[in-house]
């Protein structure tokens, strides 16, 4: 299934994308794409609905973040071998974890707003993993059983804030609008091999990132297992699993960063496309 949330910010309704690409209203059957609806039982119940009985949404509404009720937005740094190489970083021994504020989460086509004083705002196409049920102390072999589905994420980053104003990476990762998520949550049964998904990102129509999840240093299963040894993963929690090469900070001879009016477009195979216009905060 392709599950989504649509409508004005804070007023999103649950939806489903049918085989013909129509948006259908799920609100008679579920309150939100969140919580218990993400469990195996909840998804099975949604899967049992006759899609043709659902009303088609005939307008063109805004897509919101594809999952609600997120309590943790976790990100894995330097998780692609080719991206680590472009930054000159050593291959990490364990997954590098940083957190992104949940207030950074926005819809896939919402504007990305550069904070005041930003001069180093960067792009990062990433595979998002949405947890479907409580997950603690799980093995790699069972880790994917705890996944509700997958989505596209743009891990927007302010590199100066991230590296130069002291503290953790969170400073440069958590700015408002720095976490476009969606457009859809694609349930895990729809993805044959999560470690073989093509991805790309363009800025103003120019291809900047091209990659595949097969160059991940730590697989999705390894990441989930590792994090579950540290704390409980909960339904609706999101893990952004790292980015392939081609980020602005890695461009030679001089880095290239976003400016007002730039347009980012990005996609992961089977998980949907995003498009954001960059605005400057006032």
Coordinates of N, CA, C and O in Angstrom, one line a residue, residues 83-147:
X83 N 29.7 8.5 -0.2 CA 29.6 9.9 0.5 C 30.7 10.1 1.5 O 31.2 11.2 1.6
X84 N 31.0 9.1 2.3 CA 32.1 9.2 3.2 C 33.4 9.6 2.5 O 34.2 10.4 2.9
X85 N 33.6 9.0 1.3 CA 34.8 9.3 0.5 C 34.8 10.7 0.1 O 35.9 11.4 0.1
X86 N 33.7 11.3 -0.4 CA 33.7 12.6 -0.9 C 33.9 13.6 0.2 O 34.4 14.7 0.0
X87 N 33.6 13.3 1.5 CA 33.8 14.2 2.6 C 35.2 14.0 3.2 O 35.6 14.8 4.1
X88 N 35.9 12.9 2.8 CA 37.2 12.6 3.4 C 37.2 12.0 4.8 O 38.2 11.9 5.5
X89 N 36.0 11.5 5.2 CA 35.8 11.0 6.5 C 36.1 9.5 6.5 O 36.0 8.8 5.5
X90 N 36.6 9.0 7.7 CA 36.8 7.6 7.9 C 35.5 6.8 7.9 O 34.4 7.4 8.3
X91 N 35.5 5.5 7.5 CA 34.3 4.7 7.6 C 34.0 4.4 9.1 O 34.9 4.0 9.8
X92 N 32.9 4.8 9.6 CA 32.6 4.6 11.0 C 32.5 3.1 11.4 O 32.1 2.3 10.6
X93 N 32.9 2.8 12.7 CA 32.8 1.4 13.2 C 31.4 1.1 13.5 O 31.0 -0.1 13.5
X94 N 30.6 2.0 13.9 CA 29.2 1.8 14.3 C 28.4 3.0 13.7 O 28.9 4.0 13.3
X95 N 27.1 2.8 13.5 CA 26.2 3.8 13.0 C 26.4 5.1 13.8 O 26.3 5.1 15.0
X96 N 26.6 6.2 13.0 CA 26.7 7.6 13.7 C 25.2 8.1 13.8 O 24.5 8.2 12.8
X97 N 24.8 8.3 15.0 CA 23.4 8.8 15.2 C 23.4 10.2 15.6 O 24.2 10.7 16.5
X98 N 22.5 11.0 15.0 CA 22.1 12.3 15.5 C 20.6 12.5 15.4 O 20.0 11.7 14.6
X99 N 20.1 13.4 16.1 CA 18.6 13.6 16.1 C 18.3 14.9 15.4 O 19.0 15.9 15.4
X100 N 17.1 14.8 14.8 CA 16.5 16.0 14.1 C 15.3 16.3 14.9 O 14.5 15.4 15.2
X101 N 15.0 17.6 15.2 CA 13.8 17.9 15.9 C 12.6 17.5 15.1 O 12.6 17.7 13.9
X102 N 11.5 17.0 15.8 CA 10.3 16.7 15.0 C 9.7 17.9 14.5 O 8.9 17.8 13.5
X103 N 10.0 19.1 15.0 CA 9.4 20.3 14.4 C 10.0 20.6 13.1 O 9.5 21.5 12.4
X104 N 11.0 19.9 12.7 CA 11.6 20.1 11.3 C 10.8 19.4 10.2 O 10.9 19.7 9.1
X105 N 9.9 18.5 10.7 CA 9.1 17.7 9.7 C 8.1 18.5 9.0 O 7.3 19.2 9.6
X106 N 8.1 18.4 7.6 CA 7.1 19.1 6.8 C 6.7 18.2 5.7 O 7.3 17.1 5.5
X107 N 5.8 18.6 4.9 CA 5.3 17.8 3.7 C 6.4 17.8 2.6 O 7.3 18.6 2.6
X108 N 6.2 16.9 1.7 CA 7.3 16.7 0.7 C 7.4 17.8 -0.3 O 8.5 17.9 -0.9
X109 N 6.4 18.6 -0.4 CA 6.5 19.7 -1.4 C 6.3 21.1 -0.7 O 6.1 22.1 -1.4
X110 N 6.4 21.1 0.6 CA 6.4 22.4 1.3 C 7.7 23.2 1.1 O 8.8 22.6 0.7
X111 N 7.7 24.5 1.2 CA 8.9 25.3 1.1 C 9.9 24.9 2.1 O 9.6 24.6 3.3
X112 N 11.2 24.9 1.8 CA 12.3 24.8 2.7 C 12.7 26.2 3.0 O 13.1 27.0 2.1
X113 N 12.7 26.6 4.3 CA 13.0 28.0 4.7 C 14.4 28.0 5.4 O 14.6 27.4 6.4
X114 N 15.3 28.8 4.7 CA 16.6 28.9 5.3 C 16.5 29.9 6.5 O 15.9 30.9 6.4
X115 N 17.1 29.5 7.7 CA 17.0 30.4 8.8 C 17.8 31.6 8.6 O 18.7 31.7 7.8
X116 N 17.5 32.6 9.5 CA 18.3 33.9 9.4 C 19.8 33.6 9.6 O 20.2 32.8 10.4
X117 N 20.6 34.2 8.8 CA 22.0 34.0 8.8 C 22.6 32.8 8.1 O 23.8 32.6 8.1
X118 N 21.7 32.0 7.5 CA 22.2 30.8 6.8 C 22.9 31.2 5.5 O 22.4 31.9 4.7
X119 N 24.1 30.6 5.4 CA 24.9 30.7 4.2 C 25.4 29.3 3.6 O 26.0 29.3 2.6
X120 N 25.1 28.3 4.4 CA 25.6 27.0 4.0 C 24.5 25.9 4.1 O 24.7 24.8 4.6
X121 N 23.3 26.2 3.5 CA 22.2 25.2 3.6 C 22.4 24.2 2.4 O 22.6 24.6 1.3
X122 N 22.3 22.9 2.7 CA 22.6 21.9 1.8 C 21.5 20.9 1.7 O 20.5 20.9 2.5
X123 N 21.6 20.0 0.7 CA 20.6 19.0 0.4 C 21.1 17.6 0.7 O 22.3 17.3 0.6
X124 N 20.2 16.6 1.0 CA 20.6 15.2 1.2 C 19.3 14.3 1.0 O 18.4 14.3 1.8
X125 N 19.3 13.6 -0.2 CA 18.2 12.7 -0.4 C 18.5 11.4 0.5 O 19.7 11.0 0.5
X126 N 17.5 10.9 1.2 CA 17.7 9.8 2.1 C 16.5 8.9 2.1 O 15.4 9.3 2.0
X127 N 16.8 7.6 2.3 CA 15.7 6.6 2.6 C 15.2 6.8 4.0 O 16.0 6.7 4.9
X128 N 13.9 6.9 4.1 CA 13.3 7.0 5.5 C 12.7 5.7 5.8 O 12.1 5.0 5.0
X129 N 12.9 5.3 7.1 CA 12.3 4.0 7.6 C 11.3 4.4 8.7 O 11.7 5.2 9.6
X130 N 10.1 3.9 8.6 CA 9.1 4.2 9.6 C 8.8 3.0 10.5 O 8.5 1.9 9.9
X131 N 9.0 3.1 11.8 CA 8.8 2.0 12.7 C 7.3 1.7 12.9 O 6.5 2.7 13.0
X132 N 6.9 0.4 13.0 CA 5.5 0.1 13.1 C 5.0 -0.4 14.4 O 3.8 -0.4 14.7
X133 N 6.0 -0.9 15.2 CA 5.6 -1.4 16.6 C 6.8 -1.2 17.5 O 8.0 -1.1 17.0
X134 N 6.6 -1.3 18.8 CA 7.7 -1.1 19.8 C 8.8 -2.1 19.5 O 8.5 -3.3 19.2
X135 N 10.0 -1.6 19.5 CA 11.1 -2.4 19.0 C 12.3 -2.2 20.0 O 12.8 -1.1 20.2
X136 N 12.7 -3.2 20.7 CA 13.8 -3.1 21.6 C 14.6 -4.4 21.7 O 14.0 -5.5 21.7
X137 N 15.9 -4.4 21.7 CA 16.8 -5.5 21.7 C 16.5 -6.5 20.6 O 16.4 -7.7 20.9
X138 N 16.3 -6.1 19.4 CA 16.0 -7.0 18.3 C 17.3 -7.3 17.6 O 18.3 -6.6 17.5
X139 N 17.3 -8.5 17.0 CA 18.4 -8.9 16.2 C 18.3 -8.4 14.7 O 17.2 -7.9 14.3
X140 N 19.4 -8.4 14.0 CA 19.4 -8.0 12.6 C 18.4 -8.9 11.8 O 17.7 -8.4 10.9
X141 N 18.3 -10.1 12.1 CA 17.5 -11.1 11.4 C 16.0 -10.7 11.5 O 15.2 -10.9 10.6
X142 N 15.6 -10.2 12.7 CA 14.2 -9.9 12.9 C 13.9 -8.4 12.7 O 12.7 -8.0 12.8
X143 N 14.9 -7.6 12.5 CA 14.7 -6.1 12.6 C 13.7 -5.6 11.6 O 12.9 -4.7 11.9
X144 N 13.7 -6.1 10.3 CA 12.8 -5.6 9.3 C 11.3 -5.9 9.6 O 10.4 -5.3 9.1
X145 N 11.1 -6.8 10.5 CA 9.7 -7.2 10.9 C 9.0 -6.0 11.7 O 7.8 -6.0 11.8
X146 N 9.9 -5.1 12.2 CA 9.4 -3.9 12.9 C 9.1 -2.7 12.1 O 8.8 -1.7 12.6
X147 N 9.3 -2.8 10.8 CA 9.2 -1.7 9.9 C 7.8 -1.7 9.4 O 7.2 -2.7 8.9

